[in-house]
CSV table of C-alpha atoms in Angstrom, one decimal:
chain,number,residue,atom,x,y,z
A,1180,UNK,CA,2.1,9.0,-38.1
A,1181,UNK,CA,3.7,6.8,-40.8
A,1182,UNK,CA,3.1,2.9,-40.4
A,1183,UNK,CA,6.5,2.7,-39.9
A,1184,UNK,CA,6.2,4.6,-36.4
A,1185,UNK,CA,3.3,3.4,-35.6
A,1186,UNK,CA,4.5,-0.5,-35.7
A,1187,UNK,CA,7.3,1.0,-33.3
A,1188,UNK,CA,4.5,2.0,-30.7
A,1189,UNK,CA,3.0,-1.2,-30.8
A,1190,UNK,CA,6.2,-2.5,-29.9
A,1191,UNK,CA,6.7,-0.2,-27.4
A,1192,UNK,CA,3.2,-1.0,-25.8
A,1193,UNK,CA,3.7,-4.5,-26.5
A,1194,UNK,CA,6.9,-4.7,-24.9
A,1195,UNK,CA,5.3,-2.7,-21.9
A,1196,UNK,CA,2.8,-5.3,-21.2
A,1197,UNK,CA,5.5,-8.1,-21.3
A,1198,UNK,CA,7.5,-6.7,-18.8
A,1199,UNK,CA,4.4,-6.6,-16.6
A,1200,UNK,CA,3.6,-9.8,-17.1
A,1201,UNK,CA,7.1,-10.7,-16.0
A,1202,UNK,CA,7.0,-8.8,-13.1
A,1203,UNK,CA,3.8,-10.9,-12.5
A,1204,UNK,CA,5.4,-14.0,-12.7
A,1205,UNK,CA,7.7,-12.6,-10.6
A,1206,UNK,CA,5.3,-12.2,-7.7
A,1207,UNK,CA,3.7,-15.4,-8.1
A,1208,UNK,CA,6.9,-17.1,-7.2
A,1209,UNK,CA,7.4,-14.6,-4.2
A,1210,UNK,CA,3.9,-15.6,-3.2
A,1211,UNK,CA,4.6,-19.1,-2.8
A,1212,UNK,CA,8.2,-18.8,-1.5
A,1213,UNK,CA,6.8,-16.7,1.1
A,1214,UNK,CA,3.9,-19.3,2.2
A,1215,UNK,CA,6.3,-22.4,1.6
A,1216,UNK,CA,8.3,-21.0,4.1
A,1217,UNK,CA,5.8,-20.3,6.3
A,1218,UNK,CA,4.4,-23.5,6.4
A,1219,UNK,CA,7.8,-25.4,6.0
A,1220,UNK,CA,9.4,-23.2,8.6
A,1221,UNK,CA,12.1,-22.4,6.0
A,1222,UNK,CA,14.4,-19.9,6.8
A,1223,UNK,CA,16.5,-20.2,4.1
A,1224,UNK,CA,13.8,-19.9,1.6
A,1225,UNK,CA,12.5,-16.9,3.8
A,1226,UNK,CA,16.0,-15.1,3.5
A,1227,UNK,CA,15.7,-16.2,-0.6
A,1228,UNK,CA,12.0,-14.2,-0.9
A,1229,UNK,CA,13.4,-11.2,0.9
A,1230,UNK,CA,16.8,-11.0,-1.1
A,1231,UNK,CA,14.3,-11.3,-4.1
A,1232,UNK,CA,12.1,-7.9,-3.8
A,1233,UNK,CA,14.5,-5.4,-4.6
A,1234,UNK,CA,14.7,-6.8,-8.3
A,1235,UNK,CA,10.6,-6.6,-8.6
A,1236,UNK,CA,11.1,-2.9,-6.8
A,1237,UNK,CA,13.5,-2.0,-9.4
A,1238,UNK,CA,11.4,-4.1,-12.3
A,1239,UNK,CA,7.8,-1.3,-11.2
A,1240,UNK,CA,10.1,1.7,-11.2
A,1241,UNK,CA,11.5,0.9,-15.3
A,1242,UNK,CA,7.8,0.1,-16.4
A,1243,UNK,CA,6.7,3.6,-14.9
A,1244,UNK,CA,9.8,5.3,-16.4
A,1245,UNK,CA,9.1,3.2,-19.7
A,1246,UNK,CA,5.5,3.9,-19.7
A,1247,UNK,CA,5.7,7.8,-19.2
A,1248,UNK,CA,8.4,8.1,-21.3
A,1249,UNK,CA,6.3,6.5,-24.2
A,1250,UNK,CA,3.1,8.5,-23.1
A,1251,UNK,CA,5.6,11.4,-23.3
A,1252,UNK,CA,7.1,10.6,-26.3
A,1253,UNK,CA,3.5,9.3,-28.3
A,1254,UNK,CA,0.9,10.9,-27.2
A,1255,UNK,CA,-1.4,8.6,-27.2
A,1256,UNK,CA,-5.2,8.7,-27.0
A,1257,UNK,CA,-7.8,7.2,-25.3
A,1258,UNK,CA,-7.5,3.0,-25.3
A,1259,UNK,CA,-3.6,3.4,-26.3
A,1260,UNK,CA,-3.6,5.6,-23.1
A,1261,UNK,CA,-4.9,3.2,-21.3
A,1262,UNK,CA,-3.2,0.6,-21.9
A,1263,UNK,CA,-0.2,2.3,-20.5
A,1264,UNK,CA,-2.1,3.9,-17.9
A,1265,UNK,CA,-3.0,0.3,-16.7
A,1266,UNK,CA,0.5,-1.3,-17.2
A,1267,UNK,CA,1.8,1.1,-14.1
A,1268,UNK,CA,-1.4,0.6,-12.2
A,1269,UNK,CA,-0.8,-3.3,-12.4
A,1270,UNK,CA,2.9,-3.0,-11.3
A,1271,UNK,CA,2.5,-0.6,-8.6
A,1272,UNK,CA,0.1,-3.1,-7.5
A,1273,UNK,CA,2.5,-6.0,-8.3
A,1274,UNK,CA,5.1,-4.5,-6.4
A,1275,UNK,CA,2.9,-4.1,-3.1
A,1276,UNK,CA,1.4,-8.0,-3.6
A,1277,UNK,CA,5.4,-8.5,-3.7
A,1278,UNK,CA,5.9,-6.1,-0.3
A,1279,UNK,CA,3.6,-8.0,1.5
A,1280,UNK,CA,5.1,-11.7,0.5
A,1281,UNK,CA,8.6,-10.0,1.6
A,1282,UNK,CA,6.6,-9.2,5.0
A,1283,UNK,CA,5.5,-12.5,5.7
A,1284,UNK,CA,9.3,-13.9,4.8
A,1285,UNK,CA,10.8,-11.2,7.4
A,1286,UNK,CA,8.2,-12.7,9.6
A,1287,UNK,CA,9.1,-16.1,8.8
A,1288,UNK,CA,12.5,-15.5,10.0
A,1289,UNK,CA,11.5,-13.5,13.0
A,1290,UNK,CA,9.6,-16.4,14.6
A,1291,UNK,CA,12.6,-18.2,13.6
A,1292,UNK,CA,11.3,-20.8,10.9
A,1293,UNK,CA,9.2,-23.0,13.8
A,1294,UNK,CA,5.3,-22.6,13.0
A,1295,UNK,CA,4.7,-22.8,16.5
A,1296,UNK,CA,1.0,-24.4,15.7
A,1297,UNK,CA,0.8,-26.4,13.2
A,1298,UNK,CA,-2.9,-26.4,13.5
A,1299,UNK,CA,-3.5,-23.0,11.6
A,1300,UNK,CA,-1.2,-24.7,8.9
A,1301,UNK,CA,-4.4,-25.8,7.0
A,1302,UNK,CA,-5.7,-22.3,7.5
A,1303,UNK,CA,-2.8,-20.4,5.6
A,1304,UNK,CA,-2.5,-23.1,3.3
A,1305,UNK,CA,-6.1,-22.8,1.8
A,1306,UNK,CA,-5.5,-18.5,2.3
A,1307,UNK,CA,-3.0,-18.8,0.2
A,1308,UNK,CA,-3.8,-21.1,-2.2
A,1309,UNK,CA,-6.7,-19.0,-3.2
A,1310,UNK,CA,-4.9,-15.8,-2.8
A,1311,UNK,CA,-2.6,-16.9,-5.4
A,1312,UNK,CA,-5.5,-18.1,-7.4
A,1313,UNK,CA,-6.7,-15.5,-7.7
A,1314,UNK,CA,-3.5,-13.2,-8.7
A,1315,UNK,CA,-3.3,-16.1,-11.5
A,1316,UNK,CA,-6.7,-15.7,-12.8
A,1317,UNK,CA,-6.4,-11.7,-12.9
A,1318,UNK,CA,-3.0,-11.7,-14.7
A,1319,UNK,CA,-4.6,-14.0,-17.4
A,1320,UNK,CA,-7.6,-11.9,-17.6
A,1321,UNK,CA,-4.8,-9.2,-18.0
A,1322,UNK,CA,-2.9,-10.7,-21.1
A,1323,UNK,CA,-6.4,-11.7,-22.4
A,1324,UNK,CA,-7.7,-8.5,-21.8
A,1325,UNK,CA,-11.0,-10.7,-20.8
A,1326,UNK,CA,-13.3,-8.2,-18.4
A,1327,UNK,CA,-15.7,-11.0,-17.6
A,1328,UNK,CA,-12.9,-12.9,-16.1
A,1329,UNK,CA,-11.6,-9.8,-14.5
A,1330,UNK,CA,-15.2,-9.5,-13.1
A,1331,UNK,CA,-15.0,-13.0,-11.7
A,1332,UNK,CA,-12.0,-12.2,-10.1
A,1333,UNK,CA,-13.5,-8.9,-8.8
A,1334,UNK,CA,-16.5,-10.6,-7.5
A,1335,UNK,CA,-15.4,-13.5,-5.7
A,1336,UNK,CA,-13.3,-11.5,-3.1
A,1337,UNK,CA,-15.4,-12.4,-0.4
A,1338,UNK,CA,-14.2,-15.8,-0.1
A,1339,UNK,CA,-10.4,-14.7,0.9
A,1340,UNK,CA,-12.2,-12.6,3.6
A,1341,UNK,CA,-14.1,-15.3,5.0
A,1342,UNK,CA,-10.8,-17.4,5.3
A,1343,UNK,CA,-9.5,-14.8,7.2
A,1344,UNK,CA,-12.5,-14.4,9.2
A,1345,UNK,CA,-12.1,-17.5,10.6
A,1346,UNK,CA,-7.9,-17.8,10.3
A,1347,UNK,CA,-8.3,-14.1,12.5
A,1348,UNK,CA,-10.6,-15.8,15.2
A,1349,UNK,CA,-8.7,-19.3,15.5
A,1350,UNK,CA,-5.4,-17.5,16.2
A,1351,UNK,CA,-7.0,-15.0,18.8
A,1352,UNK,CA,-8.7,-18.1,20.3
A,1353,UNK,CA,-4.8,-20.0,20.6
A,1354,UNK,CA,-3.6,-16.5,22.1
A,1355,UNK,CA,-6.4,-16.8,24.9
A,1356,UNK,CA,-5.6,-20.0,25.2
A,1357,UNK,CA,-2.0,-20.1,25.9
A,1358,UNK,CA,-0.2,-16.7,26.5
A,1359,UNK,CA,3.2,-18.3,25.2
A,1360,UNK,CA,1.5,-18.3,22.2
A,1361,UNK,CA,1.1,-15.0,22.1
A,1362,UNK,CA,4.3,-13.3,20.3
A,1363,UNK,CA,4.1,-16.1,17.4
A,1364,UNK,CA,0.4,-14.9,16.7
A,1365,UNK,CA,0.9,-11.7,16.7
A,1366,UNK,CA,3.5,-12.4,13.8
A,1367,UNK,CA,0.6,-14.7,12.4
A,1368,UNK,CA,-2.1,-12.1,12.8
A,1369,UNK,CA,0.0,-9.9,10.2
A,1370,UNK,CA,0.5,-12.9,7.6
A,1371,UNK,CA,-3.0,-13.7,7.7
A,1372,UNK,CA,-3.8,-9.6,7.0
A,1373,UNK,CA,-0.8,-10.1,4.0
A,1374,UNK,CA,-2.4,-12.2,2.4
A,1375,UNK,CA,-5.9,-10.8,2.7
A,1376,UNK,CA,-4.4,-7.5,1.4
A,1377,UNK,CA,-3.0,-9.4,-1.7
A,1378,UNK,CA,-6.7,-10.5,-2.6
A,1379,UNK,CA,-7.4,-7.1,-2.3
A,1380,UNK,CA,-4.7,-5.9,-4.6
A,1381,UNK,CA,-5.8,-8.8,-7.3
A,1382,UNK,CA,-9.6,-6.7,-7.2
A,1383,UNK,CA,-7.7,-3.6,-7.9
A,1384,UNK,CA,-6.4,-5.5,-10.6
A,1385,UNK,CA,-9.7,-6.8,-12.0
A,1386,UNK,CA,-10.9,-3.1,-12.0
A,1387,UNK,CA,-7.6,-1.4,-13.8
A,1388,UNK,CA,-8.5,-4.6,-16.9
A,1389,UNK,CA,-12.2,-3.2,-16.6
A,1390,UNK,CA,-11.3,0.6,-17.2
A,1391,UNK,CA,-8.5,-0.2,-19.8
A,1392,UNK,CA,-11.0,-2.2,-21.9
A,1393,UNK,CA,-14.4,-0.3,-21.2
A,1394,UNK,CA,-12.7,3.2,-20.3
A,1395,UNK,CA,-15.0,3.6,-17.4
A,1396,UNK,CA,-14.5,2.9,-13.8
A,1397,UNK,CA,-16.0,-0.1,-12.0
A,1398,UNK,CA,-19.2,2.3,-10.3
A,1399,UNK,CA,-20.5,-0.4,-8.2
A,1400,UNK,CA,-18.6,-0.6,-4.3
A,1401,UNK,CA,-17.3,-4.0,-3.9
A,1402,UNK,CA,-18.9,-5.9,-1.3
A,1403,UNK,CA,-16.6,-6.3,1.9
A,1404,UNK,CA,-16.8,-9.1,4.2
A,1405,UNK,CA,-13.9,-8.6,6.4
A,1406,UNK,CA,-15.8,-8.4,9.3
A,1407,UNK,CA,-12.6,-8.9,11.9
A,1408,UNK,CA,-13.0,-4.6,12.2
A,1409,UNK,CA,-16.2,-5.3,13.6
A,1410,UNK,CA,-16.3,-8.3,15.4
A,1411,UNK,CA,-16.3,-6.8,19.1
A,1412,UNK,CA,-13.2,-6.0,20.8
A,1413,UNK,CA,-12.1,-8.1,23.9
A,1414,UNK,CA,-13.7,-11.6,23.0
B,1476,UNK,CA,5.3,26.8,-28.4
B,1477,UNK,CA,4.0,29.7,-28.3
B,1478,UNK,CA,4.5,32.2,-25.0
B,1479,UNK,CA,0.6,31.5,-24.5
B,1480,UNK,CA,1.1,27.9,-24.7
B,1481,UNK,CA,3.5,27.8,-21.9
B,1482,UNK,CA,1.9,29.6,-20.2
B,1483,UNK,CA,-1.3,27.3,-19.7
B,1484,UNK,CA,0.9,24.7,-19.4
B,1485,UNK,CA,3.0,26.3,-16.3
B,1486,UNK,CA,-1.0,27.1,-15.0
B,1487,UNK,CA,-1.9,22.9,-15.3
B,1488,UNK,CA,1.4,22.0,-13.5
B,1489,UNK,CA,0.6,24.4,-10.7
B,1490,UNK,CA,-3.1,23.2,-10.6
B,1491,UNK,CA,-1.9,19.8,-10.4
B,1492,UNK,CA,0.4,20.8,-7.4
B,1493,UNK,CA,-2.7,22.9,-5.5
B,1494,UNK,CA,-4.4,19.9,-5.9
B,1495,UNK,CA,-1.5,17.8,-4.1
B,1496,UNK,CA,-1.2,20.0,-1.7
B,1497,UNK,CA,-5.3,20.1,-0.9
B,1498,UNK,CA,-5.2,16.7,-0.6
B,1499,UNK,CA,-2.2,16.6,1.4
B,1500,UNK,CA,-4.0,18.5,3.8
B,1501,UNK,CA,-7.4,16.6,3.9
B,1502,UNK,CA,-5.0,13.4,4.4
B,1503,UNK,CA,-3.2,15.3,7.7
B,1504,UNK,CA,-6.7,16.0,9.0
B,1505,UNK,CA,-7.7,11.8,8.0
B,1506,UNK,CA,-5.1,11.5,10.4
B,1507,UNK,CA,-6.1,14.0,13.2
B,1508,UNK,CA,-9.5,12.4,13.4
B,1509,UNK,CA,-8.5,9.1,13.6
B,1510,UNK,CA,-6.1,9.6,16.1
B,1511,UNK,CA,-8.4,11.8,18.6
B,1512,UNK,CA,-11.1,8.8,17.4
B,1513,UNK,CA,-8.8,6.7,19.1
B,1514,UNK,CA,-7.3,8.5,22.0
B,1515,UNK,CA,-11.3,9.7,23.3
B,1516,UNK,CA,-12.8,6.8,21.8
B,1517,UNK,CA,-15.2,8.9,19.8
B,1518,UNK,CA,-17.3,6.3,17.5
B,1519,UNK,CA,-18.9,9.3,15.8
B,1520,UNK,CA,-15.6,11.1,14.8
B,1521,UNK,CA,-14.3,7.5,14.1
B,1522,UNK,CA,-17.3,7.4,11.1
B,1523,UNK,CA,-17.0,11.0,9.9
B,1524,UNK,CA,-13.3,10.0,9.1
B,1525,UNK,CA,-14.5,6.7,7.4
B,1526,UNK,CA,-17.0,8.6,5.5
B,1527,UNK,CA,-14.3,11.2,4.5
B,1528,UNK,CA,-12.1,8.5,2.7
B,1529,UNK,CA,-13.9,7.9,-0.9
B,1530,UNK,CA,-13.4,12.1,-1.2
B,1531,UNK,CA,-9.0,11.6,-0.9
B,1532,UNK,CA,-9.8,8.3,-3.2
B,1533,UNK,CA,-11.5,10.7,-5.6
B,1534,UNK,CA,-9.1,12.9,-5.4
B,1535,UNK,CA,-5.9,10.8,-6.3
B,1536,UNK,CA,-7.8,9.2,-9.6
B,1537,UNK,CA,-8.4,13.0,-10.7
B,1538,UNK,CA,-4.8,14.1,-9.9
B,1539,UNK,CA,-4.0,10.7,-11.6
B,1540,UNK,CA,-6.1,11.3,-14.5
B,1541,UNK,CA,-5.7,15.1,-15.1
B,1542,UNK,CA,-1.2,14.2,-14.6
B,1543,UNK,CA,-1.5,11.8,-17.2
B,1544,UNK,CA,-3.8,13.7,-19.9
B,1545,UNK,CA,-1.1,17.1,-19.4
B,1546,UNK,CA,1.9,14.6,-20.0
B,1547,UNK,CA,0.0,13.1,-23.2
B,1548,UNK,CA,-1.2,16.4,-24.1
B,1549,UNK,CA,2.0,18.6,-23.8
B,1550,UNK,CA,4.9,16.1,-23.9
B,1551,UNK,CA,7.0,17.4,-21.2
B,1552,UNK,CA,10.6,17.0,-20.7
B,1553,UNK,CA,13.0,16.8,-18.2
B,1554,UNK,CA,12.0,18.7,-15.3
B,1555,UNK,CA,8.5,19.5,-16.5
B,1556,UNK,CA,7.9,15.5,-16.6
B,1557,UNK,CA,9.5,15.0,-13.4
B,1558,UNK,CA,7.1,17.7,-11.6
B,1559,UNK,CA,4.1,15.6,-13.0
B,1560,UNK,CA,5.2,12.1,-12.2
B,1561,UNK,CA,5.9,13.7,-8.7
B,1562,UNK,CA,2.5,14.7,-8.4
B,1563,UNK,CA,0.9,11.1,-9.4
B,1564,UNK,CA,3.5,9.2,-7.0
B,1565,UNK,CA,2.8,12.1,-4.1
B,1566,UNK,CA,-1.0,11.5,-4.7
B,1567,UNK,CA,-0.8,7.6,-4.4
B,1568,UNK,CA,1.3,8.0,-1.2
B,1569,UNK,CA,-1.6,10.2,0.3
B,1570,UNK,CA,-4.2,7.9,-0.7
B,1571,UNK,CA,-2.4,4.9,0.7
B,1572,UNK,CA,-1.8,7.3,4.1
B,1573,UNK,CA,-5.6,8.3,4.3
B,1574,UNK,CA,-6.3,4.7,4.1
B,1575,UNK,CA,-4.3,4.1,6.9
B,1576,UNK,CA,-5.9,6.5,8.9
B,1577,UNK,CA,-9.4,4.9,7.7
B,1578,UNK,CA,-8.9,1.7,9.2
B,1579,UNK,CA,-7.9,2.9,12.4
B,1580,UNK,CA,-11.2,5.0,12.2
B,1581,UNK,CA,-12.5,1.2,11.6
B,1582,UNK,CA,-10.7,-0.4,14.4
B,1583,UNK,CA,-11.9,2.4,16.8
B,1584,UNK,CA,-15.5,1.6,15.7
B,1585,UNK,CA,-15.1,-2.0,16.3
B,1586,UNK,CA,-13.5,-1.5,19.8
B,1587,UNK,CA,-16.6,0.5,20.6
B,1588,UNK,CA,-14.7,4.2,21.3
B,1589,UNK,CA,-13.6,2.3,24.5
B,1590,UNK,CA,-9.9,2.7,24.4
B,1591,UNK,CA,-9.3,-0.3,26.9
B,1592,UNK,CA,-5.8,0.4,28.2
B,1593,UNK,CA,-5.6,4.2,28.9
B,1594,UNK,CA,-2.2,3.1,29.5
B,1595,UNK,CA,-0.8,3.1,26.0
B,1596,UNK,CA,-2.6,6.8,25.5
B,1597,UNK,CA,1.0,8.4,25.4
B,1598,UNK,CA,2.3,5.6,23.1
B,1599,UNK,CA,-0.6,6.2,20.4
B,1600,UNK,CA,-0.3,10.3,21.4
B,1601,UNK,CA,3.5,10.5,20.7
B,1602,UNK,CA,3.6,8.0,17.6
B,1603,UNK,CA,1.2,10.2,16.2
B,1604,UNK,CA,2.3,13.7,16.7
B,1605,UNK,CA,5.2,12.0,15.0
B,1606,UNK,CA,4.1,10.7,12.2
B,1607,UNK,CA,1.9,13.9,11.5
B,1608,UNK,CA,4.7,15.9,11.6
B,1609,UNK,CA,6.8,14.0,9.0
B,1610,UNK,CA,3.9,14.3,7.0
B,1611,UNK,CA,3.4,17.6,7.2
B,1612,UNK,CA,7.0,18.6,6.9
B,1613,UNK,CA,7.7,16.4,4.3
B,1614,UNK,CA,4.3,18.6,2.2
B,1615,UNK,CA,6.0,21.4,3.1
B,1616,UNK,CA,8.9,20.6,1.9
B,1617,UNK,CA,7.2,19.6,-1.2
B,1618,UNK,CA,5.8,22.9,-1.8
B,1619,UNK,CA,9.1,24.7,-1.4
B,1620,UNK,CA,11.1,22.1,-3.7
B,1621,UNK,CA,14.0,21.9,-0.5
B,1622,UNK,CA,15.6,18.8,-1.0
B,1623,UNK,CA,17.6,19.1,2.3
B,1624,UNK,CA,14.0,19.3,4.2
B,1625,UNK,CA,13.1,16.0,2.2
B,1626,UNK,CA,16.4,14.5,3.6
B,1627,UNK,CA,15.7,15.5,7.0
B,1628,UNK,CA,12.6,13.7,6.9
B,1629,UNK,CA,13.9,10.7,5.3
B,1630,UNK,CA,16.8,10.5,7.9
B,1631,UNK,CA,14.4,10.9,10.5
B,1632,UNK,CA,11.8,7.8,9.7
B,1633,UNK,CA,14.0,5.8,12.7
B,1634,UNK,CA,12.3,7.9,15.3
B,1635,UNK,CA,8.9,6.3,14.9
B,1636,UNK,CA,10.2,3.1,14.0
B,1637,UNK,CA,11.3,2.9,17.7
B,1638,UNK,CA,8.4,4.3,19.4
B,1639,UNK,CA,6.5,1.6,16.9
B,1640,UNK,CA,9.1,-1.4,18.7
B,1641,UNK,CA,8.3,0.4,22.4
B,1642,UNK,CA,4.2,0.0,22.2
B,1643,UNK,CA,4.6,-3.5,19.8
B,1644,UNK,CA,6.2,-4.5,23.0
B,1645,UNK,CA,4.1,-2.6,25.4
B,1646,UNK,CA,0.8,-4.1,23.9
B,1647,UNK,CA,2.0,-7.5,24.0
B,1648,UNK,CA,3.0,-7.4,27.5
B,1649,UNK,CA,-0.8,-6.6,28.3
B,1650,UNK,CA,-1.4,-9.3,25.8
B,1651,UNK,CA,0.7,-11.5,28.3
B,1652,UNK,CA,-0.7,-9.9,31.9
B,1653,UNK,CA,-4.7,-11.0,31.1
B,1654,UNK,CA,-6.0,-12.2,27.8
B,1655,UNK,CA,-8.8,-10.2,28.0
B,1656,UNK,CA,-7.0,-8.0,26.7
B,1657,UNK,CA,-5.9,-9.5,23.6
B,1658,UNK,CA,-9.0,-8.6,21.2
B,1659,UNK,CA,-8.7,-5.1,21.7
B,1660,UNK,CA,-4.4,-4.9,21.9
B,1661,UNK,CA,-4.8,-6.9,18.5
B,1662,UNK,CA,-6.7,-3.8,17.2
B,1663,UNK,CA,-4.1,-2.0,18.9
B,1664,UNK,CA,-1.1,-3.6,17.2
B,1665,UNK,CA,-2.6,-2.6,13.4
B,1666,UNK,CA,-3.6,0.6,14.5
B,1667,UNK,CA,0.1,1.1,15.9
B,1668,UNK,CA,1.9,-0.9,12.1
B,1669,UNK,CA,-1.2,1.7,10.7
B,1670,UNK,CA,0.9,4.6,12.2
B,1671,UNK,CA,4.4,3.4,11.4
B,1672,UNK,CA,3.3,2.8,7.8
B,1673,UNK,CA,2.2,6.5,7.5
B,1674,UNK,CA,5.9,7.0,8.5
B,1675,UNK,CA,7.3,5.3,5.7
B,1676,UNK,CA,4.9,7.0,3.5
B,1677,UNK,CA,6.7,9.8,4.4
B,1678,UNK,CA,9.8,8.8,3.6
B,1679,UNK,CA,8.4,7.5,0.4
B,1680,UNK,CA,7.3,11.6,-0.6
B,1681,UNK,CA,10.7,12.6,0.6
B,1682,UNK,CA,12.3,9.9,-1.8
B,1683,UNK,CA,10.1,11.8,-4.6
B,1684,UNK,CA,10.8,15.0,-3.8
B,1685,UNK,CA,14.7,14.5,-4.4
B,1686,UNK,CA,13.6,12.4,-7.5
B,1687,UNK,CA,11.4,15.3,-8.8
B,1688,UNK,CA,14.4,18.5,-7.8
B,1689,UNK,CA,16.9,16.1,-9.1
B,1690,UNK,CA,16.2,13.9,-11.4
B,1691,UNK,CA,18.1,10.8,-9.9
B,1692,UNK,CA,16.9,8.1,-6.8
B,1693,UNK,CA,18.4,8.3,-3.3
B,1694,UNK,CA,20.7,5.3,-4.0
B,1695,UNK,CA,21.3,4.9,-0.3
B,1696,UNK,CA,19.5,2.4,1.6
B,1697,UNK,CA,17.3,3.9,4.5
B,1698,UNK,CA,18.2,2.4,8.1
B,1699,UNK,CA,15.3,0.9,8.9
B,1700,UNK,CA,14.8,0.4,12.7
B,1701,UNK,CA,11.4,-1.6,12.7
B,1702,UNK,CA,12.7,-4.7,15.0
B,1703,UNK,CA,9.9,-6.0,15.7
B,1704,UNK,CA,10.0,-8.4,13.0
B,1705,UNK,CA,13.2,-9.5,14.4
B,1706,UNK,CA,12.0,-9.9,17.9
B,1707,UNK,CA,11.8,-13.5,19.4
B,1708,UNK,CA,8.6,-15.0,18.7
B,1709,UNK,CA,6.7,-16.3,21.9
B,1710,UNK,CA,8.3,-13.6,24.4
């Protein structure tokens, strides 16, 4: 390759990894528009985050089409491959954290904007607040290409899980309480799981940074503490 | 490229296909065993699907892997590049299905086999006959390239939607008749969003299919029929 074509693939990659980090901007904002209107009871801003995710959809499918297209085109070996390998892992999962914020906005508007218990506000509110945390911290660790924060990231999953632990229980407890509380929960139940999925998807973040740096796959199994699949049925 | 060339290549794009197509039907059988896990409440078939899962997981970063090194390696075009990027999307669809099918295996275990309600039996049985029958039409229709099978499937994804709505609304009305119910219907409700996820899965493979025979989206918007999202909160 002359330099001349080789500057041209940096670009290429370079310009590959800012779109990513767009789309993770992006996704941020869907994050807190979806949990502002949650705990506002927005509508509006509900209907706003949903109107907003085909333009993220659309923003994963040009990075794939972008990044094969240069794989294609360059044939690039093994951390140049990764890199580009990485960039579509990161957006498809950018545009799932994105899918679940859109859920939690459809649910918004389904229970009609009123947070029926305003008691499990401070609940989502510190769920979310870490979720998006951590989606912060491992799409720094992305532009930094910085595995020991990625690995911090990685590591400190638990403490989503143990939020929704205990966010899981309370609202089961408010169903048993009050069966007109019920329906609302059930919506609840589901933005509570959102949001635990979304610290899920910033680990599988934290391990795509780890193989495009090291080229090796994160061996050790993540230690999972949602225990609401085993907490006995019926309680 | 010489005749021999091609012809190793054709032989990777069919291995990478055989290898779809295995793991398409390790994925339908995830599913069998979750759902008879669920329908008999059998713990130990509940944990042989749960233990089955980190195979399909290996099996997507292989196809994954193996896609990406033929596209660097041969710099396909057109069609050829299509049929790859088909495979990769295909194989992260079946992943995401078998997961699916592992956490209902998970919420079977933590219900303790005892399906509590062998009233919603029929609801779980027909959902799921459904949704394994998109899947496994929509694999065949992958392995024959027919685009108009693809369609059928993709048309079709509002059938489960609504027998999702009918047992969302089912399970809550036990919810409502005695909360000791609620634990177990909560299980119920994800292992019922579980199954109408795998439908739109389906539709997702069907969306590649046309993508991979024709080399342009399905512009159309899908009806989607999941109201549930819409229903009144605190019925």
């Amino acid at each position: 390759m002359t330099e001349h074509i080789v500057s041209a693939f940096e670009n290429e990659l370079k310009g590959l990894a800012q779109r990513v980090a767009e789309m993770g901007g992006l996704t941020e904002k869907q994050i807190v528009g979806a949990i502002d209107a949650l705990i506002r009871g927005d509508v509006a801003l509900a209907s706003t985050v949903r109107a907003a995710d085909p333009t993220i959809d659309a923003m994963q499918r040009e990075i794939e089409e972008v990044g094969i297209l240069v794989i294609a085109r360059r044939q690039p070996m093994a951390i140049d491959l990764r890199e580009i390998v990485g960039a579509l892992r990161i957006a498809a999962d950018l545009e799932r954290i994105a899918d679940l914020a859109k859920n939690i906005a459809k649910r918004v508007i389904a229970i009609n904007g009123s947070l029926p218990l305003p008691k499990v506000t401070g609940g989502f509110d510190a769920m979310a607040r870490l979720a998006l945390e951590r989606i912060k911290e491992v799409l720094d660790a992305f532009s930094q290409r910085d595995v020991a924060a990625a690995l911090e990231v990685w590591k400190s999953d638990g403490d989503i899980d143990a939020l929704y632990n205990s966010l899981f229980r309370e609202l089961l407890t408010y169903m048993l309480e009050d069966p007109r509380n019920i329906g609302a929960c059930t919506h609840l139940l589901f933005c509570a799981k959102n949001l635990e999925r979304i610290g899920d998807h910033a680990t599988n973040i934290a391990e795509t940074i780890y193989y495009v740096v090291n080229g090796t796959t994160l061996a050790e199994e993540r230690p999972k503490l949602d225990t609401t699949t085993i907490v006995a049925a019926g309680t």
